[in-house]
Amino acid sequence: DTVQKPSAASGASSSEVGEEIDIVAVLDDAKAAAFWREHFGATAYKVALPQFMRAMRAEGFAMDDTVQKNLADVLDSADTGFVNAYKFGNFLKGFRPFAMCTVKLMKVVEENYFFGYLTSGEAARFLMARQPAPVRTTFLVRFSQSKPGHFAIAYIDGASGKVVHSRIGNTKSGTVTMNNTEFASIDALVRRYQEENVLGSPPPRDARDVRNHLAYSGDLTEAEADDILSDQPIGAYLLRFDTSKSGYDFTVSYVADGGIEHVNVQRSQSGVWAALSIDFVKPSTGTFDAFVHANATLLRQAAHYSGAFFDRDTTQSAALDDIYNEMPDIHARQ
């Protein structure tokens, strides 16, 4: 259930081996380092997810199904079945100290403004969900793609109407920072900027529901969708933003009898989902799930692609993610 750090003797390249250091050196929380060393050993690079959950429970953490699901979503976003020490270390940068990490995690993920792993491009699309008249100051919080372990706020600037991305810093004491101002938590930071009318409300609830849907696969090209679905059974489907199109409209890619089909799907301001294809039934009101159920003869099994954030070539998205702007200095307003 554990995988040791590659060694030169195993035939790994020098770039894989790196310096001969204790693998838990990546954990700058002493209690977390002690936890990893005690349960998995000092040279275990990664451990099976169930083994990690058992160790957390043995350490005294409350590990109900909801906590385990959210931990798995963050620590194993690519569904590998493992947790590696580096990902665990990055996780703790955002949810330290170790003793409070699950409590802090649950506090953040339960907020309706938190969208988890998104590229900057995807964040902008979700914020513009109310087109043709998106609400200015609409915002969401996500993980930073270019700086693991950190967060970012994406919001529609009240003056320009453009989407702005601002990175949230964090400290070793577990607080967060913005514009050299320290806040007890992300929620405290959000509330303060809401008081100053810099931030307004999150996107509609159904936007977060879409983000959390098993079929949601982020920004994908048609060719990438074809590749993902190439070995899937008839009825397998995924929901994606089409990189060739702008705006909030989605594309459903699915395996049909005659091959893989791609259908544009639109959500109206009133919450009606409609596919631009005669093969689909009449529009469905409500969630994307309701649309799937209404078209169950075509859409039978979600083919979740979880690697969009980390595993595919995101050079362009990462470059955009690095373009951060400072949020207005709230102290300058006083």
mmCIF file of C-alpha atoms in Angstrom:
data_model
loop_
_atom_site.group_PDB
_atom_site.id
_atom_site.type_symbol
_atom_site.label_atom_id
_atom_site.label_comp_id
_atom_site.label_asym_id
_atom_site.label_seq_id
_atom_site.Cartn_x
_atom_site.Cartn_y
_atom_site.Cartn_z
ATOM 1 C CA ASP A 1 0.000 0.000 0.000
ATOM 2 C CA THR A 2 3.037 2.283 0.106
ATOM 3 C CA VAL A 3 5.406 3.296 -2.669
ATOM 4 C CA GLN A 4 8.974 4.115 -1.754
ATOM 5 C CA LYS A 5 10.966 7.004 -3.128
ATOM 6 C CA PRO A 6 12.780 6.020 -6.379
ATOM 7 C CA SER A 7 16.467 5.265 -5.906
ATOM 8 C CA ALA A 8 19.398 5.335 -8.291
ATOM 9 C CA ALA A 9 19.775 1.565 -7.832
ATOM 10 C CA SER A 10 16.273 1.054 -9.214
ATOM 11 C CA GLY A 11 17.331 2.497 -12.542
ATOM 12 C CA ALA A 12 15.463 5.781 -12.107
ATOM 13 C CA SER A 13 16.936 8.797 -13.820
ATOM 14 C CA SER A 14 18.770 11.434 -11.810
ATOM 15 C CA SER A 15 15.859 13.796 -12.297
ATOM 16 C CA GLU A 16 13.535 11.239 -10.721
ATOM 17 C CA VAL A 17 15.860 10.549 -7.821
ATOM 18 C CA GLY A 18 16.920 14.074 -6.933
ATOM 19 C CA GLU A 19 18.821 14.641 -3.703
ATOM 20 C CA GLU A 20 18.840 11.890 -1.121
ATOM 21 C CA ILE A 21 16.599 13.568 1.422
ATOM 22 C CA ASP A 22 13.910 12.429 3.800
ATOM 23 C CA ILE A 23 10.657 12.410 1.835
ATOM 24 C CA VAL A 24 8.821 14.050 4.737
ATOM 25 C CA ALA A 25 11.106 17.067 4.391
ATOM 26 C CA VAL A 26 8.362 18.345 2.088
ATOM 27 C CA LEU A 27 6.049 18.551 5.107
ATOM 28 C CA ASP A 28 6.917 21.750 6.961
ATOM 29 C CA ASP A 29 4.372 21.004 9.709
ATOM 30 C CA ALA A 30 6.275 19.007 12.346
ATOM 31 C CA LYS A 31 3.205 17.058 13.491
ATOM 32 C CA ALA A 32 2.294 16.176 9.910
ATOM 33 C CA ALA A 33 5.850 15.001 9.266
ATOM 34 C CA ALA A 34 5.723 12.852 12.398
ATOM 35 C CA PHE A 35 2.345 11.455 11.295
ATOM 36 C CA TRP A 36 3.680 10.471 7.854
ATOM 37 C CA ARG A 37 6.847 8.948 9.259
ATOM 38 C CA GLU A 38 4.990 6.940 11.916
ATOM 39 C CA HIS A 39 2.282 5.520 9.677
ATOM 40 C CA PHE A 40 4.016 5.183 6.301
ATOM 41 C CA GLY A 41 7.746 5.437 6.894
ATOM 42 C CA ALA A 42 10.264 8.127 6.094
ATOM 43 C CA THR A 43 10.813 7.008 2.502
ATOM 44 C CA ALA A 44 7.214 6.328 1.386
ATOM 45 C CA TYR A 45 6.591 8.666 -1.530
ATOM 46 C CA LYS A 46 2.883 7.809 -1.778
ATOM 47 C CA VAL A 47 0.338 5.646 -0.005
ATOM 48 C CA ALA A 48 -2.982 4.088 -0.985
ATOM 49 C CA LEU A 49 -5.925 6.376 -0.283
ATOM 50 C CA PRO A 50 -7.752 3.905 2.036
ATOM 51 C CA GLN A 51 -4.543 3.436 4.043
ATOM 52 C CA PHE A 52 -4.184 7.201 4.400
ATOM 53 C CA MET A 53 -7.797 7.528 5.610
ATOM 54 C CA ARG A 54 -7.275 4.774 8.193
ATOM 55 C CA ALA A 55 -4.148 6.506 9.452
ATOM 56 C CA MET A 56 -6.002 9.812 9.784
ATOM 57 C CA ARG A 57 -8.725 8.073 11.783
ATOM 58 C CA ALA A 58 -6.105 6.422 13.999
ATOM 59 C CA GLU A 59 -4.618 9.862 14.566
ATOM 60 C CA GLY A 60 -7.922 10.988 16.080
ATOM 61 C CA PHE A 61 -9.491 12.857 13.155
ATOM 62 C CA ALA A 62 -13.261 12.622 12.677
ATOM 63 C CA MET A 63 -13.455 10.817 9.336
ATOM 64 C CA ASP A 64 -17.085 10.493 8.304
ATOM 65 C CA ASP A 65 -18.010 9.874 4.669
ATOM 66 C CA THR A 66 -18.257 13.583 3.845
ATOM 67 C CA VAL A 67 -14.824 14.381 5.247
ATOM 68 C CA GLN A 68 -13.277 11.437 3.420
ATOM 69 C CA LYS A 69 -14.883 12.441 0.127
ATOM 70 C CA ASN A 70 -13.649 16.020 0.369
ATOM 71 C CA LEU A 71 -10.180 14.913 1.423
ATOM 72 C CA ALA A 72 -10.035 12.544 -1.531
ATOM 73 C CA ASP A 73 -11.224 15.264 -3.911
ATOM 74 C CA VAL A 74 -8.355 17.522 -2.822
ATOM 75 C CA LEU A 75 -5.551 15.025 -2.173
ATOM 76 C CA ASP A 76 -6.311 12.743 -5.123
ATOM 77 C CA SER A 77 -7.954 15.028 -7.655
ATOM 78 C CA ALA A 78 -6.777 12.814 -10.528
ATOM 79 C CA ASP A 79 -8.389 9.666 -9.055
ATOM 80 C CA THR A 80 -5.136 7.711 -8.878
ATOM 81 C CA GLY A 81 -6.099 5.905 -5.672
ATOM 82 C CA PHE A 82 -3.017 7.280 -3.900
ATOM 83 C CA VAL A 83 -1.944 10.249 -1.780
ATOM 84 C CA ASN A 84 1.606 11.455 -2.285
ATOM 85 C CA ALA A 85 3.686 13.378 0.222
ATOM 86 C CA TYR A 86 4.082 16.412 -2.023
ATOM 87 C CA LYS A 87 0.349 16.782 -2.583
ATOM 88 C CA PHE A 88 -0.217 16.340 1.153
ATOM 89 C CA GLY A 89 2.377 19.024 1.856
ATOM 90 C CA ASN A 90 0.731 21.454 -0.566
ATOM 91 C CA PHE A 91 -2.660 20.702 0.969
ATOM 92 C CA LEU A 92 -1.350 21.623 4.421
ATOM 93 C CA LYS A 93 -0.074 24.978 3.162
ATOM 94 C CA GLY A 94 -3.676 25.955 2.599
ATOM 95 C CA PHE A 95 -5.257 24.164 5.580
ATOM 96 C CA ARG A 96 -2.647 24.209 8.347
ATOM 97 C CA PRO A 97 -2.024 23.419 11.099
ATOM 98 C CA PHE A 98 -2.211 19.644 10.671
ATOM 99 C CA ALA A 99 -4.355 19.194 13.773
ATOM 100 C CA MET A 100 -7.037 21.461 12.267
ATOM 101 C CA CYS A 101 -6.691 20.570 8.585
ATOM 102 C CA THR A 102 -9.950 18.641 8.177
ATOM 103 C CA VAL A 103 -11.962 21.244 10.092
ATOM 104 C CA LYS A 104 -10.531 24.022 7.916
ATOM 105 C CA LEU A 105 -11.083 21.996 4.771
ATOM 106 C CA MET A 106 -14.750 21.414 5.548
ATOM 107 C CA LYS A 107 -15.255 25.079 6.386
ATOM 108 C CA VAL A 108 -13.943 26.141 2.979
ATOM 109 C CA VAL A 109 -15.577 23.486 0.779
ATOM 110 C CA GLU A 110 -18.982 24.093 2.339
ATOM 111 C CA GLU A 111 -18.942 27.736 1.230
ATOM 112 C CA ASN A 112 -20.972 28.361 -1.920
ATOM 113 C CA TYR A 113 -18.189 30.543 -3.321
ATOM 114 C CA PHE A 114 -15.584 27.761 -3.327
ATOM 115 C CA PHE A 115 -15.116 26.037 -6.703
ATOM 116 C CA GLY A 116 -12.020 23.938 -5.991
ATOM 117 C CA TYR A 117 -9.741 23.080 -8.892
ATOM 118 C CA LEU A 118 -10.388 25.464 -11.780
ATOM 119 C CA THR A 119 -8.116 27.052 -14.342
ATOM 120 C CA SER A 120 -8.342 30.816 -14.661
ATOM 121 C CA GLY A 121 -10.209 30.385 -17.932
ATOM 122 C CA GLU A 122 -12.824 28.123 -16.389
ATOM 123 C CA ALA A 123 -13.244 30.518 -13.466
ATOM 124 C CA ALA A 124 -13.950 33.366 -15.881
ATOM 125 C CA ARG A 125 -16.587 31.290 -17.670
ATOM 126 C CA PHE A 126 -18.410 30.465 -14.450
ATOM 127 C CA LEU A 127 -18.362 34.118 -13.417
ATOM 128 C CA MET A 128 -19.903 35.159 -16.716
ATOM 129 C CA ALA A 129 -22.754 32.672 -16.226
ATOM 130 C CA ARG A 130 -25.365 35.417 -16.139
ATOM 131 C CA GLN A 131 -24.717 36.623 -19.650
ATOM 132 C CA PRO A 132 -25.679 38.752 -21.454
ATOM 133 C CA ALA A 133 -25.628 40.851 -18.291
ATOM 134 C CA PRO A 134 -23.179 39.322 -15.787
ATOM 135 C CA VAL A 135 -23.402 40.848 -12.342
ATOM 136 C CA ARG A 136 -20.364 42.929 -11.459
ATOM 137 C CA THR A 137 -18.462 41.952 -8.304
ATOM 138 C CA THR A 138 -19.579 38.322 -8.697
ATOM 139 C CA PHE A 139 -16.717 36.197 -7.373
ATOM 140 C CA LEU A 140 -15.477 32.729 -6.579
ATOM 141 C CA VAL A 141 -12.536 31.217 -4.701
ATOM 142 C CA ARG A 142 -10.445 28.445 -6.222
ATOM 143 C CA PHE A 143 -7.129 26.686 -5.816
ATOM 144 C CA SER A 144 -4.268 28.460 -7.546
ATOM 145 C CA GLN A 145 -3.032 26.401 -10.478
ATOM 146 C CA SER A 146 0.416 27.932 -10.750
ATOM 147 C CA LYS A 147 1.174 27.937 -7.006
ATOM 148 C CA PRO A 148 0.043 24.674 -5.354
ATOM 149 C CA GLY A 149 -1.162 25.054 -1.791
ATOM 150 C CA HIS A 150 -2.451 28.569 -2.375
ATOM 151 C CA PHE A 151 -5.833 30.022 -3.253
ATOM 152 C CA ALA A 152 -7.030 32.665 -5.670
ATOM 153 C CA ILE A 153 -10.082 34.879 -5.910
ATOM 154 C CA ALA A 154 -11.596 35.505 -9.328
ATOM 155 C CA TYR A 155 -14.117 38.316 -9.533
ATOM 156 C CA ILE A 156 -15.767 40.673 -11.980
ATOM 157 C CA ASP A 157 -14.325 44.116 -11.361
ATOM 158 C CA GLY A 158 -17.041 46.608 -10.560
ATOM 159 C CA ALA A 159 -15.455 49.378 -12.641
ATOM 160 C CA SER A 160 -14.212 47.614 -15.758
ATOM 161 C CA GLY A 161 -16.559 44.621 -15.891
ATOM 162 C CA LYS A 162 -13.556 42.381 -16.566
ATOM 163 C CA VAL A 163 -12.628 39.234 -14.674
ATOM 164 C CA VAL A 164 -9.698 39.806 -12.306
ATOM 165 C CA HIS A 165 -7.655 37.095 -10.580
ATOM 166 C CA SER A 166 -5.989 37.823 -7.220
ATOM 167 C CA ARG A 167 -3.876 35.363 -5.294
ATOM 168 C CA ILE A 168 -4.504 34.763 -1.598
ATOM 169 C CA GLY A 169 -1.351 34.303 0.427
ATOM 170 C CA ASN A 170 -1.091 32.031 3.446
ATOM 171 C CA THR A 171 1.126 31.968 6.510
ATOM 172 C CA LYS A 172 2.685 29.197 8.572
ATOM 173 C CA SER A 173 0.377 30.118 11.434
ATOM 174 C CA GLY A 174 -2.658 29.214 9.318
ATOM 175 C CA THR A 175 -3.890 32.711 8.487
ATOM 176 C CA VAL A 176 -4.272 34.200 4.997
ATOM 177 C CA THR A 177 -3.069 37.485 3.529
ATOM 178 C CA MET A 178 -4.097 39.979 0.860
ATOM 179 C CA ASN A 179 -2.400 43.307 0.146
ATOM 180 C CA ASN A 180 -0.151 42.816 3.178
ATOM 181 C CA THR A 181 -3.238 42.531 5.398
ATOM 182 C CA GLU A 182 -3.670 39.384 7.478
ATOM 183 C CA PHE A 183 -7.025 37.679 7.935
ATOM 184 C CA ALA A 184 -7.989 34.830 10.251
ATOM 185 C CA SER A 185 -9.489 32.822 7.380
ATOM 186 C CA ILE A 186 -10.587 32.998 3.760
ATOM 187 C CA ASP A 187 -14.131 33.605 4.956
ATOM 188 C CA ALA A 188 -12.969 36.593 7.029
ATOM 189 C CA LEU A 189 -11.162 37.980 3.973
ATOM 190 C CA VAL A 190 -14.250 37.512 1.794
ATOM 191 C CA ARG A 191 -16.556 39.189 4.314
ATOM 192 C CA ARG A 192 -14.214 42.173 4.639
ATOM 193 C CA TYR A 193 -14.095 42.761 0.882
ATOM 194 C CA GLN A 194 -17.846 42.305 0.662
ATOM 195 C CA GLU A 195 -18.245 45.039 3.257
ATOM 196 C CA GLU A 196 -16.187 47.299 0.975
ATOM 197 C CA ASN A 197 -18.351 46.307 -2.042
ATOM 198 C CA VAL A 198 -15.329 44.924 -3.880
ATOM 199 C CA LEU A 199 -16.887 41.444 -3.790
ATOM 200 C CA GLY A 200 -20.574 40.746 -4.198
ATOM 201 C CA SER A 201 -22.186 37.316 -4.427
ATOM 202 C CA PRO A 202 -20.959 33.967 -5.814
ATOM 203 C CA PRO A 203 -22.274 32.617 -9.139
ATOM 204 C CA PRO A 204 -25.696 30.921 -9.112
ATOM 205 C CA ARG A 205 -25.873 27.731 -7.065
ATOM 206 C CA ASP A 206 -26.378 25.588 -10.141
ATOM 207 C CA ALA A 207 -22.982 26.750 -11.456
ATOM 208 C CA ARG A 208 -21.323 25.135 -8.437
ATOM 209 C CA ASP A 209 -23.493 22.061 -8.936
ATOM 210 C CA VAL A 210 -22.166 21.818 -12.494
ATOM 211 C CA ARG A 211 -18.587 22.204 -11.277
ATOM 212 C CA ASN A 212 -19.106 19.347 -8.805
ATOM 213 C CA HIS A 213 -20.905 17.073 -11.251
ATOM 214 C CA LEU A 214 -19.079 13.825 -11.942
ATOM 215 C CA ALA A 215 -19.260 14.434 -15.693
ATOM 216 C CA TYR A 216 -17.690 17.910 -15.545
ATOM 217 C CA SER A 217 -14.320 17.792 -17.291
ATOM 218 C CA GLY A 218 -13.303 21.428 -17.641
ATOM 219 C CA ASP A 219 -11.873 23.032 -20.771
ATOM 220 C CA LEU A 220 -11.405 20.344 -23.408
ATOM 221 C CA THR A 221 -11.081 20.357 -27.169
ATOM 222 C CA GLU A 222 -13.191 18.027 -29.278
ATOM 223 C CA ALA A 223 -10.107 15.905 -29.987
ATOM 224 C CA GLU A 224 -9.363 15.579 -26.260
ATOM 225 C CA ALA A 225 -12.965 14.550 -25.575
ATOM 226 C CA ASP A 226 -12.741 11.980 -28.367
ATOM 227 C CA ASP A 227 -9.602 10.541 -26.805
ATOM 228 C CA ILE A 228 -11.173 10.268 -23.353
ATOM 229 C CA LEU A 229 -14.309 8.583 -24.675
ATOM 230 C CA SER A 230 -12.589 6.369 -27.255
ATOM 231 C CA ASP A 231 -12.659 3.243 -25.068
ATOM 232 C CA GLN A 232 -15.936 3.976 -23.278
ATOM 233 C CA PRO A 233 -19.236 2.101 -23.778
ATOM 234 C CA ILE A 234 -22.267 3.472 -25.579
ATOM 235 C CA GLY A 235 -23.989 6.010 -23.347
ATOM 236 C CA ALA A 236 -20.809 7.288 -21.681
ATOM 237 C CA TYR A 237 -20.702 11.095 -21.611
ATOM 238 C CA LEU A 238 -18.847 14.082 -20.261
ATOM 239 C CA LEU A 239 -19.664 17.769 -19.864
ATOM 240 C CA ARG A 240 -17.072 20.313 -20.938
ATOM 241 C CA PHE A 241 -16.426 23.873 -21.874
ATOM 242 C CA ASP A 242 -15.542 23.889 -25.550
ATOM 243 C CA THR A 243 -12.170 25.604 -25.976
ATOM 244 C CA SER A 244 -13.201 26.689 -29.479
ATOM 245 C CA LYS A 245 -16.138 28.694 -28.124
ATOM 246 C CA SER A 246 -16.446 31.562 -25.671
ATOM 247 C CA GLY A 247 -19.122 32.091 -23.065
ATOM 248 C CA TYR A 248 -20.897 29.868 -20.592
ATOM 249 C CA ASP A 249 -22.405 27.365 -23.018
ATOM 250 C CA PHE A 250 -21.308 23.764 -22.597
ATOM 251 C CA THR A 251 -20.751 20.848 -24.909
ATOM 252 C CA VAL A 252 -21.897 17.348 -24.044
ATOM 253 C CA SER A 253 -19.685 14.718 -25.664
ATOM 254 C CA TYR A 254 -21.138 11.226 -25.617
ATOM 255 C CA VAL A 255 -20.741 7.792 -27.168
ATOM 256 C CA ALA A 256 -23.611 7.033 -29.547
ATOM 257 C CA ASP A 257 -24.325 3.929 -31.615
ATOM 258 C CA GLY A 258 -22.518 5.403 -34.593
ATOM 259 C CA GLY A 259 -19.571 6.907 -32.713
ATOM 260 C CA ILE A 260 -18.773 9.908 -30.528
ATOM 261 C CA GLU A 261 -21.100 12.894 -30.827
ATOM 262 C CA HIS A 262 -20.641 16.476 -29.588
ATOM 263 C CA VAL A 263 -23.723 18.570 -28.839
ATOM 264 C CA ASN A 264 -23.872 22.181 -27.701
ATOM 265 C CA VAL A 265 -25.897 22.608 -24.514
ATOM 266 C CA GLN A 266 -27.162 25.957 -23.302
ATOM 267 C CA ARG A 267 -28.519 27.063 -19.971
ATOM 268 C CA SER A 268 -30.898 30.007 -20.058
ATOM 269 C CA GLN A 269 -31.181 32.763 -17.461
ATOM 270 C CA SER A 270 -34.302 31.040 -16.139
ATOM 271 C CA GLY A 271 -32.433 27.760 -15.568
ATOM 272 C CA VAL A 272 -33.623 25.822 -18.622
ATOM 273 C CA TRP A 273 -31.124 23.368 -20.132
ATOM 274 C CA ALA A 274 -31.483 22.733 -23.845
ATOM 275 C CA ALA A 275 -29.394 20.765 -26.357
ATOM 276 C CA LEU A 276 -29.086 21.949 -29.939
ATOM 277 C CA SER A 277 -29.876 18.544 -31.395
ATOM 278 C CA ILE A 278 -33.047 16.804 -32.524
ATOM 279 C CA ASP A 279 -31.809 13.618 -30.828
ATOM 280 C CA PHE A 280 -32.442 15.132 -27.411
ATOM 281 C CA VAL A 281 -35.837 15.595 -25.818
ATOM 282 C CA LYS A 282 -37.408 18.928 -24.968
ATOM 283 C CA PRO A 283 -35.516 21.330 -22.670
ATOM 284 C CA SER A 284 -35.280 20.516 -18.970
ATOM 285 C CA THR A 285 -35.747 22.986 -16.146
ATOM 286 C CA GLY A 286 -33.552 22.718 -13.066
ATOM 287 C CA THR A 287 -30.171 21.095 -12.639
ATOM 288 C CA PHE A 288 -27.901 19.490 -15.207
ATOM 289 C CA ASP A 289 -28.821 16.191 -13.531
ATOM 290 C CA ALA A 290 -32.438 16.779 -14.530
ATOM 291 C CA PHE A 291 -31.287 17.248 -18.123
ATOM 292 C CA VAL A 292 -29.317 13.990 -17.943
ATOM 293 C CA HIS A 293 -32.282 12.083 -16.535
ATOM 294 C CA ALA A 294 -34.536 13.468 -19.269
ATOM 295 C CA ASN A 295 -32.098 12.113 -21.844
ATOM 296 C CA ALA A 296 -31.215 8.868 -20.100
ATOM 297 C CA THR A 297 -31.468 6.857 -23.302
ATOM 298 C CA LEU A 298 -28.436 8.752 -24.640
ATOM 299 C CA LEU A 299 -26.588 9.744 -21.479
ATOM 300 C CA ARG A 300 -26.196 6.674 -19.308
ATOM 301 C CA GLN A 301 -22.820 6.847 -17.570
ATOM 302 C CA ALA A 302 -20.641 9.815 -16.648
ATOM 303 C CA ALA A 303 -17.110 9.442 -17.983
ATOM 304 C CA HIS A 304 -15.351 11.670 -15.492
ATOM 305 C CA TYR A 305 -12.048 13.174 -16.617
ATOM 306 C CA SER A 306 -10.307 14.431 -13.479
ATOM 307 C CA GLY A 307 -6.946 15.284 -14.975
ATOM 308 C CA ALA A 308 -7.895 18.574 -16.607
ATOM 309 C CA PHE A 309 -6.367 20.693 -13.866
ATOM 310 C CA PHE A 310 -3.025 18.949 -13.418
ATOM 311 C CA ASP A 311 -2.356 16.326 -16.045
ATOM 312 C CA ARG A 312 -3.013 17.796 -19.469
ATOM 313 C CA ASP A 313 -0.968 20.464 -21.210
ATOM 314 C CA THR A 314 -2.223 23.619 -19.527
ATOM 315 C CA THR A 315 0.558 25.923 -20.713
ATOM 316 C CA GLN A 316 -1.863 28.586 -21.847
ATOM 317 C CA SER A 317 -4.066 28.307 -18.759
ATOM 318 C CA ALA A 318 -1.057 28.318 -16.451
ATOM 319 C CA ALA A 319 0.269 31.430 -18.150
ATOM 320 C CA LEU A 320 -3.070 33.146 -17.598
ATOM 321 C CA ASP A 321 -3.133 31.911 -14.026
ATOM 322 C CA ASP A 322 0.164 33.663 -13.384
ATOM 323 C CA ILE A 323 -1.336 37.031 -14.324
ATOM 324 C CA TYR A 324 -2.527 38.106 -10.910
ATOM 325 C CA ASN A 325 -3.729 41.561 -9.989
ATOM 326 C CA GLU A 326 -3.853 43.026 -6.532
ATOM 327 C CA MET A 327 -7.326 43.539 -5.173
ATOM 328 C CA PRO A 328 -8.122 47.122 -4.153
ATOM 329 C CA ASP A 329 -6.402 48.092 -0.913
ATOM 330 C CA ILE A 330 -9.234 48.282 1.610
ATOM 331 C CA HIS A 331 -7.095 50.442 3.899
ATOM 332 C CA ALA A 332 -6.830 53.070 1.189
ATOM 333 C CA ARG A 333 -10.621 53.399 1.303
ATOM 334 C CA GLN A 334 -10.762 54.413 4.926
#
